[in-house]
Amino acid sequence: IDDKMAGLAFVKGLGVQAPKIFCCSETLSDLKSCIWSNLPLGHEYVIHVMGGTSSHSNQGTFVLPDGAELGSPSPSSTLYRELLRGESFTTAQIESMIESMNGASYLVQKFISGSSTSQTLPTEYKFHMFGSEIGAITVVANRGTDRAYFAEVDEDWNRLDTQGCFEAGDNVKGQSEAQCAGLYDIDFREGAKHAHTVKGLNVGNCVPRPSSCVMDSLKNVTRVLGNLVGVYMRIDLFATESGHIYFQEFTPNHMNGLRHCFAKTTSNGCIDSCFMGDLWAANSLHGGNRLYGGPINSVPPGSVIGQWSNSSFADQCIASQ
């Protein structure tokens, strides 16, 4: 289900809301043809380049709130806004960037604005789930602006990012081995290099908490999905200012597993940056697999993803819509 279309098909069958799909294409020429035939200028949409050589971490996502002339036989030199990058590009430039990513397939979804008064990207809430247990929440807000930030919080909105980010390495300096027995090694020297910027985003100072109603809805959705998935999974949702919640995607590989920015201070004053690893290990005890961080659950009866790998791309597209 970390396949974007499979994830969308999976949550659709559970009644979870996701942005409407306009096009699924296996080639760039089919993508342009679909857009030009079905999405007139002024129709806002988002293009996802899937399986490309450089399409990870949102690099393969193009948010076009005013549309663009993709597929036009004679595109103009008009500049079109792209919200993730915070810049404007001609159709030729957009097509060139997409082509350079060598995508295996392409998906076009409706753009959902975070605000009813202006076209902005909604706030993202990335839930780190161990079954139905919430380990942490990564918040990303104001993308594409000079106010963009990320933050790590727990489900009660306590900050988890005040110690910076960590990578596997040397023993912690300044922590007593006796006092902090049982805590794993973390590397402050490497972590310090990434303490305040992750994927171009700074740690936020003031991170507004969603309303209790929105927060409850976010938790309820992720707990249902997490319980069905079983193994560790990051479940990405976003919410608009009006409180509407949408599913984005599943990913089992947060930050490529290279580092993280979660840490708690224990009651005896020790910095524990491995509490998420403890949740991973604990979730694996429930009839699970240590490699995947939890039980490998069966596909729910009747779910369209049961035969996903044997389905044609066209059938997968229909199932995800």
Short mmCIF file of C-alpha atoms in Angstrom, two decimals:
data_model
loop_
_atom_site.label_atom_id
_atom_site.label_comp_id
_atom_site.label_asym_id
_atom_site.label_seq_id
_atom_site.Cartn_x
_atom_site.Cartn_y
_atom_site.Cartn_z
CA ILE A 1 0.00 0.00 0.00
CA ASP A 2 3.01 2.33 -0.09
CA ASP A 3 2.29 2.33 -3.83
CA LYS A 4 0.38 5.60 -4.09
CA MET A 5 -2.47 4.23 -6.21
CA ALA A 6 -2.80 1.09 -4.07
CA GLY A 7 -2.94 3.24 -0.94
CA LEU A 8 -5.68 5.37 -2.44
CA ALA A 9 -7.66 2.30 -3.48
CA PHE A 10 -7.25 0.81 0.01
CA VAL A 11 -8.55 3.86 1.92
CA LYS A 12 -11.32 4.45 -0.63
CA GLY A 13 -12.74 1.05 0.28
CA LEU A 14 -12.81 2.17 3.92
CA GLY A 15 -14.61 5.44 3.23
CA VAL A 16 -11.59 7.68 3.90
CA GLN A 17 -11.63 10.88 1.85
CA ALA A 18 -8.85 11.60 -0.67
CA PRO A 19 -8.50 14.20 -3.46
CA LYS A 20 -10.28 13.22 -6.68
CA ILE A 21 -8.17 11.52 -9.36
CA PHE A 22 -8.37 13.06 -12.84
CA CYS A 23 -5.75 11.05 -14.74
CA CYS A 24 -3.59 7.94 -14.39
CA SER A 25 -0.97 7.53 -17.13
CA GLU A 26 1.92 5.19 -17.85
CA THR A 27 3.64 7.55 -20.28
CA LEU A 28 4.33 11.27 -20.34
CA SER A 29 2.56 11.63 -23.69
CA ASP A 30 -0.58 10.00 -22.26
CA LEU A 31 -0.35 12.29 -19.23
CA LYS A 32 -0.25 15.41 -21.40
CA SER A 33 -3.06 14.13 -23.58
CA CYS A 34 -5.28 13.42 -20.58
CA ILE A 35 -4.64 16.85 -19.06
CA TRP A 36 -5.21 18.74 -22.29
CA SER A 37 -8.42 16.81 -23.05
CA ASN A 38 -9.97 16.87 -19.60
CA LEU A 39 -8.58 19.78 -17.61
CA PRO A 40 -9.07 23.20 -19.21
CA LEU A 41 -6.96 26.17 -18.19
CA GLY A 42 -7.86 27.46 -14.75
CA HIS A 43 -8.64 23.95 -13.49
CA GLU A 44 -6.42 23.39 -10.45
CA TYR A 45 -4.63 20.06 -10.10
CA VAL A 46 -1.58 18.23 -8.73
CA ILE A 47 0.74 16.01 -10.79
CA HIS A 48 2.58 13.14 -9.09
CA VAL A 49 5.54 11.55 -10.88
CA MET A 50 5.69 7.99 -9.53
CA GLY A 51 8.68 5.68 -9.55
CA GLY A 52 10.98 8.30 -11.05
CA THR A 53 14.73 8.60 -10.56
CA SER A 54 14.37 11.81 -8.56
CA SER A 55 10.70 11.93 -7.63
CA HIS A 56 10.95 11.29 -3.88
CA SER A 57 10.39 13.77 -1.04
CA ASN A 58 7.85 15.81 -3.03
CA GLN A 59 10.37 16.53 -5.80
CA GLY A 60 8.10 14.66 -8.17
CA THR A 61 4.99 16.57 -7.13
CA PHE A 62 3.79 19.65 -9.02
CA VAL A 63 0.99 21.72 -7.49
CA LEU A 64 -0.63 23.89 -10.16
CA PRO A 65 -3.50 25.97 -8.69
CA ASP A 66 -4.13 27.70 -12.02
CA GLY A 67 -3.53 24.68 -14.23
CA ALA A 68 -1.10 24.86 -17.15
CA GLU A 69 -1.06 24.19 -20.88
CA LEU A 70 0.40 20.70 -20.63
CA GLY A 71 -0.37 18.81 -23.82
CA SER A 72 -1.14 21.93 -25.83
CA PRO A 73 0.09 21.69 -29.44
CA SER A 74 1.20 25.33 -29.19
CA PRO A 75 1.86 26.27 -25.54
CA SER A 76 2.42 29.94 -24.79
CA SER A 77 5.16 31.53 -22.71
CA THR A 78 2.69 32.23 -19.90
CA LEU A 79 4.06 31.57 -16.42
CA TYR A 80 2.04 29.28 -14.16
CA ARG A 81 2.36 29.14 -10.38
CA GLU A 82 3.76 25.99 -8.77
CA LEU A 83 3.06 26.12 -5.03
CA LEU A 84 5.53 23.57 -3.64
CA ARG A 85 8.51 25.35 -5.16
CA GLY A 86 7.02 28.79 -4.64
CA GLU A 87 7.87 29.79 -8.22
CA SER A 88 6.23 30.20 -11.62
CA PHE A 89 7.16 28.27 -14.76
CA THR A 90 6.22 28.05 -18.42
CA THR A 91 4.54 24.90 -19.67
CA ALA A 92 7.77 23.92 -21.43
CA GLN A 93 9.72 24.22 -18.18
CA ILE A 94 7.18 22.12 -16.28
CA GLU A 95 7.22 19.43 -18.97
CA SER A 96 11.03 19.43 -18.98
CA MET A 97 11.20 18.94 -15.19
CA ILE A 98 8.68 16.10 -15.33
CA GLU A 99 10.46 14.42 -18.24
CA SER A 100 13.84 14.59 -16.46
CA MET A 101 12.45 12.43 -13.62
CA ASN A 102 11.89 9.41 -15.88
CA GLY A 103 8.66 8.50 -14.14
CA ALA A 104 7.31 4.97 -14.32
CA SER A 105 3.76 6.35 -14.19
CA TYR A 106 1.85 9.55 -13.44
CA LEU A 107 -1.14 10.50 -11.33
CA VAL A 108 -3.16 13.73 -11.47
CA GLN A 109 -5.37 14.71 -8.53
CA LYS A 110 -7.55 17.65 -7.67
CA PHE A 111 -5.74 20.40 -5.78
CA ILE A 112 -7.25 20.99 -2.32
CA SER A 113 -6.44 24.43 -0.97
CA GLY A 114 -5.69 24.80 2.71
CA SER A 115 -7.65 28.06 2.83
CA SER A 116 -11.01 29.17 1.49
CA THR A 117 -9.71 32.71 0.89
CA SER A 118 -6.41 31.99 -0.87
CA GLN A 119 -4.71 29.15 -2.72
CA THR A 120 -2.29 27.70 -0.18
CA LEU A 121 -1.00 24.25 0.61
CA PRO A 122 -2.83 22.67 3.56
CA THR A 123 -1.03 21.61 6.74
CA GLU A 124 0.24 18.03 6.64
CA TYR A 125 0.03 15.62 9.56
CA LYS A 126 2.25 12.55 9.18
CA PHE A 127 1.32 9.98 11.83
CA HIS A 128 3.92 7.38 12.79
CA MET A 129 1.78 4.38 13.61
CA PHE A 130 2.59 1.10 15.35
CA GLY A 131 -0.67 -0.70 14.83
CA SER A 132 -3.24 1.56 16.48
CA GLU A 133 -0.64 3.28 18.68
CA ILE A 134 0.55 6.77 17.72
CA GLY A 135 4.30 7.05 18.20
CA ALA A 136 4.73 10.60 16.93
CA ILE A 137 3.30 13.13 14.49
CA THR A 138 5.36 15.08 11.96
CA VAL A 139 3.71 18.41 11.15
CA VAL A 140 4.58 20.27 7.94
CA ALA A 141 3.05 23.69 7.29
CA ASN A 142 3.31 26.66 4.92
CA ARG A 143 5.15 24.73 2.20
CA GLY A 144 6.34 26.86 -0.69
CA THR A 145 6.63 30.02 1.40
CA ASP A 146 9.36 31.64 3.49
CA ARG A 147 7.37 30.56 6.56
CA ALA A 148 7.57 26.83 5.84
CA TYR A 149 8.43 24.63 8.80
CA PHE A 150 8.26 21.14 10.25
CA ALA A 151 7.77 19.98 13.82
CA GLU A 152 7.67 16.69 15.70
CA VAL A 153 5.02 16.27 18.40
CA ASP A 154 3.32 13.49 20.32
CA GLU A 155 -0.43 12.92 20.28
CA ASP A 156 -0.86 15.36 23.19
CA TRP A 157 1.07 18.01 21.22
CA ASN A 158 4.21 17.88 23.38
CA ARG A 159 7.26 18.79 21.29
CA LEU A 160 9.68 15.96 20.44
CA ASP A 161 12.13 17.96 18.31
CA THR A 162 13.86 20.13 20.90
CA GLN A 163 17.03 17.98 20.88
CA GLY A 164 17.57 18.21 17.12
CA CYS A 165 17.92 15.20 14.84
CA PHE A 166 19.84 11.97 15.37
CA GLU A 167 21.85 9.46 13.40
CA ALA A 168 23.35 6.16 14.55
CA GLY A 169 26.87 6.71 15.85
CA ASP A 170 28.98 7.29 18.91
CA ASN A 171 28.02 7.24 22.57
CA VAL A 172 26.15 10.23 23.90
CA LYS A 173 28.51 12.77 25.40
CA GLY A 174 27.54 14.18 28.78
CA GLN A 175 25.18 11.39 29.82
CA SER A 176 26.07 9.10 32.69
CA GLU A 177 26.17 5.44 31.62
CA ALA A 178 24.81 4.35 34.99
CA GLN A 179 22.06 6.95 35.08
CA CYS A 180 20.98 6.36 31.50
CA ALA A 181 21.47 2.61 31.31
CA GLY A 182 19.34 1.01 28.64
CA LEU A 183 19.27 3.99 26.29
CA TYR A 184 20.80 3.46 22.88
CA ASP A 185 23.72 5.32 21.36
CA ILE A 186 22.95 8.54 19.54
CA ASP A 187 25.31 10.87 17.78
CA PHE A 188 24.99 14.53 18.77
CA ARG A 189 27.76 15.54 16.37
CA GLU A 190 26.00 14.21 13.29
CA GLY A 191 22.57 15.14 14.60
CA ALA A 192 23.65 18.71 15.17
CA LYS A 193 24.34 19.10 11.46
CA HIS A 194 20.68 18.49 10.76
CA ALA A 195 19.21 19.90 13.94
CA HIS A 196 17.26 22.74 12.40
CA THR A 197 16.74 21.87 8.73
CA VAL A 198 15.18 18.73 7.29
CA LYS A 199 14.55 18.58 3.56
CA GLY A 200 14.89 22.34 3.40
CA LEU A 201 12.48 22.98 6.27
CA ASN A 202 13.32 24.64 9.57
CA VAL A 203 11.93 23.50 12.90
CA GLY A 204 8.89 25.61 13.72
CA ASN A 205 8.84 27.81 16.80
CA CYS A 206 5.10 28.20 17.21
CA VAL A 207 3.16 25.16 15.98
CA PRO A 208 -0.61 25.71 16.29
CA ARG A 209 -2.56 22.72 17.50
CA PRO A 210 -5.61 21.76 15.43
CA SER A 211 -9.01 22.12 17.02
CA SER A 212 -10.01 19.22 19.25
CA CYS A 213 -12.56 18.13 16.66
CA VAL A 214 -9.97 18.00 13.85
CA MET A 215 -7.39 16.35 16.10
CA ASP A 216 -9.86 13.68 17.16
CA SER A 217 -10.74 12.99 13.52
CA LEU A 218 -7.06 12.75 12.52
CA LYS A 219 -6.39 10.29 15.34
CA ASN A 220 -9.47 8.20 14.61
CA VAL A 221 -8.60 7.82 10.91
CA THR A 222 -4.97 6.89 11.56
CA ARG A 223 -5.84 4.44 14.34
CA VAL A 224 -8.30 2.60 12.10
CA LEU A 225 -5.79 2.46 9.24
CA GLY A 226 -2.85 1.63 11.50
CA ASN A 227 -4.72 -1.23 13.13
CA LEU A 228 -5.53 -2.73 9.73
CA VAL A 229 -1.96 -2.36 8.47
CA GLY A 230 -0.34 -3.79 11.60
CA VAL A 231 3.35 -3.09 10.83
CA TYR A 232 4.94 0.32 11.36
CA MET A 233 3.57 2.78 8.84
CA ARG A 234 3.68 6.52 8.41
CA ILE A 235 0.18 7.60 7.46
CA ASP A 236 0.07 11.04 5.86
CA LEU A 237 -3.06 13.18 6.05
CA PHE A 238 -3.71 16.86 5.51
CA ALA A 239 -6.37 19.19 6.85
CA THR A 240 -7.84 22.42 5.51
CA GLU A 241 -8.61 25.48 7.63
CA SER A 242 -12.27 24.50 7.52
CA GLY A 243 -11.46 21.15 9.11
CA HIS A 244 -11.79 18.83 6.11
CA ILE A 245 -9.36 15.90 6.30
CA TYR A 246 -7.85 14.09 3.32
CA PHE A 247 -5.59 11.07 2.93
CA GLN A 248 -2.25 11.57 1.15
CA GLU A 249 -0.23 8.36 1.25
CA PHE A 250 1.38 5.55 3.21
CA THR A 251 5.13 5.24 3.62
CA PRO A 252 7.08 2.61 5.61
CA ASN A 253 10.42 4.40 5.16
CA HIS A 254 10.47 7.71 7.01
CA MET A 255 13.49 9.82 5.95
CA ASN A 256 14.92 6.68 4.30
CA GLY A 257 15.62 5.30 7.76
CA LEU A 258 18.82 7.35 7.99
CA ARG A 259 17.94 9.73 10.82
CA HIS A 260 15.04 11.04 12.84
CA CYS A 261 14.14 14.04 14.98
CA PHE A 262 12.24 12.42 17.87
CA ALA A 263 13.48 12.54 21.47
CA LYS A 264 11.96 12.55 24.93
CA THR A 265 13.55 13.55 28.22
CA THR A 266 13.12 10.81 30.80
CA SER A 267 12.19 11.36 34.44
CA ASN A 268 15.86 11.14 35.46
CA GLY A 269 16.92 13.75 32.92
CA CYS A 270 18.26 11.46 30.19
CA ILE A 271 17.65 12.15 26.50
CA ASP A 272 15.95 9.12 24.96
CA SER A 273 16.06 9.35 21.19
CA CYS A 274 15.16 5.69 20.73
CA PHE A 275 11.67 5.51 22.21
CA MET A 276 10.34 5.06 18.68
CA GLY A 277 12.63 2.07 18.25
CA ASP A 278 11.24 0.66 21.47
CA LEU A 279 7.72 1.00 20.06
CA TRP A 280 8.93 -0.74 16.89
CA ALA A 281 10.31 -3.64 18.94
CA ALA A 282 7.23 -3.85 21.18
CA ASN A 283 4.85 -3.86 18.19
CA SER A 284 6.88 -6.71 16.69
CA LEU A 285 6.08 -8.90 19.69
CA HIS A 286 2.40 -9.08 18.74
CA GLY A 287 2.89 -12.00 16.38
CA GLY A 288 4.89 -9.70 14.18
CA ASN A 289 8.08 -9.34 12.23
CA ARG A 290 10.99 -7.37 13.75
CA LEU A 291 12.10 -6.27 10.29
CA TYR A 292 8.79 -4.53 9.55
CA GLY A 293 7.93 -3.36 13.04
CA GLY A 294 4.76 -5.29 13.72
CA PRO A 295 2.36 -8.02 12.62
CA ILE A 296 1.93 -8.54 8.89
CA ASN A 297 -1.85 -8.50 8.66
CA SER A 298 -3.90 -10.15 5.95
CA VAL A 299 -5.63 -8.04 3.34
CA PRO A 300 -9.15 -7.20 4.60
CA PRO A 301 -11.81 -9.35 2.90
CA GLY A 302 -13.19 -7.70 -0.23
CA SER A 303 -10.38 -5.12 -0.49
CA VAL A 304 -9.39 -4.34 -4.07
CA ILE A 305 -5.70 -4.52 -3.17
CA GLY A 306 -5.95 -8.29 -2.66
CA GLN A 307 -5.17 -8.85 -6.35
CA TRP A 308 -3.34 -5.58 -6.89
CA SER A 309 -0.11 -6.98 -8.29
CA ASN A 310 -2.06 -9.05 -10.82
CA SER A 311 -4.23 -6.13 -11.98
CA SER A 312 -3.55 -4.07 -15.08
CA PHE A 313 -2.57 -0.43 -14.70
CA ALA A 314 -5.95 0.58 -16.14
CA ASP A 315 -7.80 -1.53 -13.57
CA GLN A 316 -5.62 -0.12 -10.78
CA CYS A 317 -6.48 3.38 -11.95
CA ILE A 318 -10.22 2.63 -11.87
CA ALA A 319 -9.96 1.04 -8.42
CA SER A 320 -8.17 4.05 -6.94
CA GLN A 321 -10.69 6.61 -8.26
#
